[in-house]
mmCIF file of C-alpha atoms in Angstrom:
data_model
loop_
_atom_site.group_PDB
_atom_site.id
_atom_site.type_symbol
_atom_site.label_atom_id
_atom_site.label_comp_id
_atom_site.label_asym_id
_atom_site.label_seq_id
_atom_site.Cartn_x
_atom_site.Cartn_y
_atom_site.Cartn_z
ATOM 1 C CA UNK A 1 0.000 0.000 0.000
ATOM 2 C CA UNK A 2 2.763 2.358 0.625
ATOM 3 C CA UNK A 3 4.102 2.203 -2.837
ATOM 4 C CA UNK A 4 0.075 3.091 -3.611
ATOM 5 C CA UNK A 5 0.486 5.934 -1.476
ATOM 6 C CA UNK A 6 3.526 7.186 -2.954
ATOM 7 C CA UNK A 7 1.807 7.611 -6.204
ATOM 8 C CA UNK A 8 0.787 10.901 -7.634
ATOM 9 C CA UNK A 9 -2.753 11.850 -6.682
ATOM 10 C CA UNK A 10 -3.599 11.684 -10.481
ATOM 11 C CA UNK A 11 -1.887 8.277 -10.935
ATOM 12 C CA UNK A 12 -3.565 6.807 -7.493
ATOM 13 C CA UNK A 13 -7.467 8.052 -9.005
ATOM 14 C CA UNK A 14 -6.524 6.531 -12.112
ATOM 15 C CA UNK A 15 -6.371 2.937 -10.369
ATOM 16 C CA UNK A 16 -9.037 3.721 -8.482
ATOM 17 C CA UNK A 17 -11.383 4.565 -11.080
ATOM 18 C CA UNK A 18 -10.243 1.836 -13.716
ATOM 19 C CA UNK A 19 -10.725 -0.831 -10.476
ATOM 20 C CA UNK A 20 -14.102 0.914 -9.615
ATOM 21 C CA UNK A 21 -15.475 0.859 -12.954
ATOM 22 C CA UNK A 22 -14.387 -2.772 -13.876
ATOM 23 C CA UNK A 23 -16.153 -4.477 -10.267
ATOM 24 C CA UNK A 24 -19.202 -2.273 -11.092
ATOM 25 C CA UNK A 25 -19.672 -3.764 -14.756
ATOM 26 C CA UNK A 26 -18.212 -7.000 -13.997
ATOM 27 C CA UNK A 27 -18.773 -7.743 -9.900
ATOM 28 C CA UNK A 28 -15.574 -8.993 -7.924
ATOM 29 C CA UNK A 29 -15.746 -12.865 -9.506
ATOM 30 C CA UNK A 30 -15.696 -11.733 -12.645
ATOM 31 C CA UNK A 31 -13.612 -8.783 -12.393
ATOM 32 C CA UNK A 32 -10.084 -9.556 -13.204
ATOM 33 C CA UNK A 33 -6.985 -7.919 -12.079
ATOM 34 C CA UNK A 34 -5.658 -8.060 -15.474
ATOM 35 C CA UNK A 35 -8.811 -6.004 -16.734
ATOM 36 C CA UNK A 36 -8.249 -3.880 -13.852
ATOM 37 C CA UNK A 37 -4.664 -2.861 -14.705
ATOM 38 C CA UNK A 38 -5.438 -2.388 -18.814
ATOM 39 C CA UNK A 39 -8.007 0.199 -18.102
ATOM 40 C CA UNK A 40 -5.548 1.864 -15.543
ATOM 41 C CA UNK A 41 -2.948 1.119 -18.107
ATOM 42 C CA UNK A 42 0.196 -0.145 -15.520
ATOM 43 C CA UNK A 43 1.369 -3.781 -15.328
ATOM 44 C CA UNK A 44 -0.583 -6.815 -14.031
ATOM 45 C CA UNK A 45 1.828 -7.378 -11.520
ATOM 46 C CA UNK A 46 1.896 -3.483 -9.944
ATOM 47 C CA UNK A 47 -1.563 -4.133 -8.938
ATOM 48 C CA UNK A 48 -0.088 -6.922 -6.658
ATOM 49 C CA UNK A 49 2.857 -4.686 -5.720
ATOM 50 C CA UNK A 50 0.658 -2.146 -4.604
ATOM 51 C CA UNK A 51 -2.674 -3.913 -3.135
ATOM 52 C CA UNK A 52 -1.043 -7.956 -2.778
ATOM 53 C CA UNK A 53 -4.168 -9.193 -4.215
ATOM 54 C CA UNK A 54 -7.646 -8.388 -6.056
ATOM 55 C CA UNK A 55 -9.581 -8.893 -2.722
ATOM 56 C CA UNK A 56 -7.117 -6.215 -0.821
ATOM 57 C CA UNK A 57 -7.771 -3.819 -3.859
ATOM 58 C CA UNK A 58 -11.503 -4.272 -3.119
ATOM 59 C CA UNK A 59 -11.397 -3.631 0.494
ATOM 60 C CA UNK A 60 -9.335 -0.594 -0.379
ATOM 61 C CA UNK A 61 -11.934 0.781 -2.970
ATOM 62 C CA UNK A 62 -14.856 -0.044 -0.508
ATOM 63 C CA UNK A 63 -12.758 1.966 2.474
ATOM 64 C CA UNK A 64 -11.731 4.816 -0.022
ATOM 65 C CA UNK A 65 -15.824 5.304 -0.749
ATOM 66 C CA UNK A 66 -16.648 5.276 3.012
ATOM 67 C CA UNK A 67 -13.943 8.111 3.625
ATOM 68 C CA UNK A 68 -15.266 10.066 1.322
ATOM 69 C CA UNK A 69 -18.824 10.068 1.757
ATOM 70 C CA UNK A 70 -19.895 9.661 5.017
ATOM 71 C CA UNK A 71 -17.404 13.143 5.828
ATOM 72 C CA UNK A 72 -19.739 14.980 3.408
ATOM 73 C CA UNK A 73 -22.322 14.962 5.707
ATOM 74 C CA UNK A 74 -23.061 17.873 7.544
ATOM 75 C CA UNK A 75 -24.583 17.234 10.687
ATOM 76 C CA UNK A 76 -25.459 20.242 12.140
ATOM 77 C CA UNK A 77 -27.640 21.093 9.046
ATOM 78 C CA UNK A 78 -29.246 17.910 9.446
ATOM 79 C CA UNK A 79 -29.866 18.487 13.257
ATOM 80 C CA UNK A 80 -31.576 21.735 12.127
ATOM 81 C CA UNK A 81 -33.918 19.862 10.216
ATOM 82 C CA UNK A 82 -36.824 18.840 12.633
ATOM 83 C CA UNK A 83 -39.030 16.507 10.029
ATOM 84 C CA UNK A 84 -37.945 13.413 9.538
ATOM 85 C CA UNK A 85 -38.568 12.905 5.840
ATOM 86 C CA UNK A 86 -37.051 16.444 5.267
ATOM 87 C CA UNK A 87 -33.688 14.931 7.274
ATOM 88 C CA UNK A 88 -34.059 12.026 4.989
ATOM 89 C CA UNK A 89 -34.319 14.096 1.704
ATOM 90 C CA UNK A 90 -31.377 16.824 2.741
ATOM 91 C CA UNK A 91 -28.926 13.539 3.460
ATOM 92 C CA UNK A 92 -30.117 12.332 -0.124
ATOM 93 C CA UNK A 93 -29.363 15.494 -1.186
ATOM 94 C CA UNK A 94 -25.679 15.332 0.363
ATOM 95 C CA UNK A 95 -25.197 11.806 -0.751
ATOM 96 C CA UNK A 96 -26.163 12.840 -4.403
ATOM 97 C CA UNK A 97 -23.532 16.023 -4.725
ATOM 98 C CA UNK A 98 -20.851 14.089 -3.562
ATOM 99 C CA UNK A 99 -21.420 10.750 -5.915
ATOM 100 C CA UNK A 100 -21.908 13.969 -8.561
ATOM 101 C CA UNK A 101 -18.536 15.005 -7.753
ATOM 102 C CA UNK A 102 -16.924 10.922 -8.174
ATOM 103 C CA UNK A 103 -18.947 9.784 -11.470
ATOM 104 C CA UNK A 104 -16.771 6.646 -11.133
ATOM 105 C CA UNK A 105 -18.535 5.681 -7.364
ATOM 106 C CA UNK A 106 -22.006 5.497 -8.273
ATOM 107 C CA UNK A 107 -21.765 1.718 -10.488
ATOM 108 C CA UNK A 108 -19.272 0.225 -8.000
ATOM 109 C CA UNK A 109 -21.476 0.885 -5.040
ATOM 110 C CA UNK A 110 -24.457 -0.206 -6.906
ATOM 111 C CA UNK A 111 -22.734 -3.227 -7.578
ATOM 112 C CA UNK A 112 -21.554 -3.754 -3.889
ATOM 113 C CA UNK A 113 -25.777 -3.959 -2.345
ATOM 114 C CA UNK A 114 -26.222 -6.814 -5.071
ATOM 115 C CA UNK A 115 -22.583 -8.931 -4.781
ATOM 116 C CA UNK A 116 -22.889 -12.202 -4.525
ATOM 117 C CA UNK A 117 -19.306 -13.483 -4.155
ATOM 118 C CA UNK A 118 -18.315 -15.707 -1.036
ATOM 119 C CA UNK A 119 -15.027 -14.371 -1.051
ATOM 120 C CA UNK A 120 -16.180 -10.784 -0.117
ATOM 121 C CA UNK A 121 -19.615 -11.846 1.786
ATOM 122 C CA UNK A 122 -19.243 -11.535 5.266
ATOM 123 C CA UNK A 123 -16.970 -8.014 4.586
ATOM 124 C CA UNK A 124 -19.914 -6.642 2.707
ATOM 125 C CA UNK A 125 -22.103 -7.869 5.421
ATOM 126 C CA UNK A 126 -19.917 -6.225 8.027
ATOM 127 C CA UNK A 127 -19.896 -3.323 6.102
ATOM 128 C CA UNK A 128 -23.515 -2.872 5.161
ATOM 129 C CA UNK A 129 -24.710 -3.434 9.061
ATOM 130 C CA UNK A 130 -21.755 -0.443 9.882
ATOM 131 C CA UNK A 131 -23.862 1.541 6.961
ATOM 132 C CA UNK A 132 -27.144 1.220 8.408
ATOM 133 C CA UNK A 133 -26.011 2.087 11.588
ATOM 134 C CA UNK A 134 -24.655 5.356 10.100
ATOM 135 C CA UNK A 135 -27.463 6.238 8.382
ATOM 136 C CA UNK A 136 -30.240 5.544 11.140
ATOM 137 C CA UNK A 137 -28.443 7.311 13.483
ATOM 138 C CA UNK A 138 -27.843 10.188 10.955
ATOM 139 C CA UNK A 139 -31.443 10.739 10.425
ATOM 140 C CA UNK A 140 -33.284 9.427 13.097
ATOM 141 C CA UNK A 141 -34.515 11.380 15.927
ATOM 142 C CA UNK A 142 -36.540 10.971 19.337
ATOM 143 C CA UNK A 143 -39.890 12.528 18.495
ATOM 144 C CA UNK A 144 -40.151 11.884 14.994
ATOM 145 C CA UNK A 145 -43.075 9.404 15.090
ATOM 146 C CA UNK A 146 -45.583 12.686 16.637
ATOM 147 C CA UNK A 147 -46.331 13.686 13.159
ATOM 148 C CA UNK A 148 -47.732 10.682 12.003
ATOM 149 C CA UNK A 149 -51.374 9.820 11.784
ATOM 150 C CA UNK A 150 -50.657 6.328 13.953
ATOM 151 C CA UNK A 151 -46.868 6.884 15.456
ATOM 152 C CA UNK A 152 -46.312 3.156 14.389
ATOM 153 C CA UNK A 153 -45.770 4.103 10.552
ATOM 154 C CA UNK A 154 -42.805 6.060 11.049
ATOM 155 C CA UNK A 155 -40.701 3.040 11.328
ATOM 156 C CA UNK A 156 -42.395 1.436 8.136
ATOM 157 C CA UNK A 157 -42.049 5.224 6.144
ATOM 158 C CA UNK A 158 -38.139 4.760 6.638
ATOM 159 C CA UNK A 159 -38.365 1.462 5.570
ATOM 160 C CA UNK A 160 -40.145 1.991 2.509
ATOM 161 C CA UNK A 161 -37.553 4.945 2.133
ATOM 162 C CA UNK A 162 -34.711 2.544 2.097
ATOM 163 C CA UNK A 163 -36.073 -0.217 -0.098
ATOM 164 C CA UNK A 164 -37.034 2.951 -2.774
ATOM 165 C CA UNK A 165 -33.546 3.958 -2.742
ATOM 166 C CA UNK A 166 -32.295 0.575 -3.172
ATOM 167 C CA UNK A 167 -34.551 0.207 -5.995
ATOM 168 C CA UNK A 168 -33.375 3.389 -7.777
ATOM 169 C CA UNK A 169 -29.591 1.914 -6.838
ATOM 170 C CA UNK A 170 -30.689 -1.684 -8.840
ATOM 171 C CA UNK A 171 -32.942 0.682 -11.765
ATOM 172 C CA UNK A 172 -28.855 2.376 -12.214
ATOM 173 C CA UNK A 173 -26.761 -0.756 -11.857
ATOM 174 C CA UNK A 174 -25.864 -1.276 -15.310
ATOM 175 C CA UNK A 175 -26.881 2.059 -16.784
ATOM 176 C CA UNK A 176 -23.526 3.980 -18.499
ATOM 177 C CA UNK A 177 -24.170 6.989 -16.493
ATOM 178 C CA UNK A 178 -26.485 8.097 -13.418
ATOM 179 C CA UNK A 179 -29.309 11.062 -14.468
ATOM 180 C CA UNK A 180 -28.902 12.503 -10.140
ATOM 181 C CA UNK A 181 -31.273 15.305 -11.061
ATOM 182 C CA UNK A 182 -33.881 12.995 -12.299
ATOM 183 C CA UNK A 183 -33.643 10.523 -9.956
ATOM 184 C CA UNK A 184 -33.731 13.168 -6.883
ATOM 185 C CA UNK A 185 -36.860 15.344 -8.258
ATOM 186 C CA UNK A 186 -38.667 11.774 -8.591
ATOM 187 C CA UNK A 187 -37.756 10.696 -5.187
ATOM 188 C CA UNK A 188 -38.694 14.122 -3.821
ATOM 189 C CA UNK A 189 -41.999 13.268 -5.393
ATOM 190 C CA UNK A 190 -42.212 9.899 -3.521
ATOM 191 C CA UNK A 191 -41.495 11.614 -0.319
ATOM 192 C CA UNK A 192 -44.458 13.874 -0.724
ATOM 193 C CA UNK A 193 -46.828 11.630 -1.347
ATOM 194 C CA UNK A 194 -46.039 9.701 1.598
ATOM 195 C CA UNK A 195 -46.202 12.673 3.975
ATOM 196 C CA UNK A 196 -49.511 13.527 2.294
ATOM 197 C CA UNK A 197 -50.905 10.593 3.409
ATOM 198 C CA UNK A 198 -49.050 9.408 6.751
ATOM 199 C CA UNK A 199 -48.427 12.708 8.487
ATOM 200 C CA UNK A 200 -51.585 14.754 10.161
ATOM 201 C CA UNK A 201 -53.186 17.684 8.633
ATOM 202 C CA UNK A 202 -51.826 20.343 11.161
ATOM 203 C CA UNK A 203 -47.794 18.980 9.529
ATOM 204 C CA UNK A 204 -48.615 19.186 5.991
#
């Protein structure tokens, strides 16, 4: 990793972005580390020399995303939102300008909720759990349930929040580039209409 490290920052987002791209199209099986270092156009073996192996390189990639995303968010903004769903839709919002700013993230994550491979399982378990942890206690607040028409839907909103961002993460997975702007006003729409019809009159 040092020799990784000692890299330009150009040369080291190079790698990155070749190895990104080529587990998002391909997932880690099928991704090879010879594809890998033809799109970053160095050697087979400075892949090794610099990661030691393909499942190193993927830990590395799936590290380099969580230090740069979950920094972005700003939690003092988020603490100054008071609704839950408009919490949910300002850390969307976040999530979306950075991914924006690293076109080469968006397929690789996408590709990390659906892997498959029993070589990387119980790391993307680990990881995913360490995710949801993040986010719920991101977003989540003590009180949030008192706008609801029965308090017991709030839990079941977020849910349904999660599984529709999945879904727009699976609708992207293969897809050559990611339309953010399009995807955001159509969630915004989706958040809406469930606050139209779970949250009471006096919140709308």
């Amino acid at each position: 990793m040092e020799k990784f490290l000692a890299l330009s920052q150009e040369k080291q987002q190079t790698i990155i972005q070749a190895a990104m791209q080529c587990f998002g199209k391909y997932g880690y099986d099928k991704a090879s580390v010879n594809d890998i270092a033809v799109a970053a156009h160095i050697s087979k073996a400075s892949i090794f020399q610099y990661f030691g192996s393909k499942k190193q390189l993927y830990v590395f990639l799936l590290e380099h995303c969580m230090k740069t995303v979950m920094p972005a968010f700003d939690q003092r903004a988020l603490d100054g939102e008071k609704d839950l769903l408009d919490r949910i839709l300002l850390s969307s919002r976040i999530k979306t300008a950075v991914l924006t700013a690293h076109p080469y993230m968006p397929q690789f994550l996408s590709s990390v909720w659906e892997e498959a491979s029993p070589e990387v399982g119980e790391l993307l378990e680990t990881m995913k759990q360490e995710a949801g942890r993040f986010r719920s206690d991101m977003v989540l607040r003590e009180g949030d349930a008192e706008k609801f028409k029965d308090p017991a839907d709030a839990s079941a909103v977020y849910q349904m929040l999660l599984l529709m961002a999945e879904g727009y993460t699976a609708r992207y997975r293969n897809a050559p580039s990611f339309d953010f702007d399009l995807v955001m006003q159509d969630f915004e729409k989706n958040v809406a209409i469930l606050k139209k019809n779970f949250y009471k009159k006096e919140y709308l």
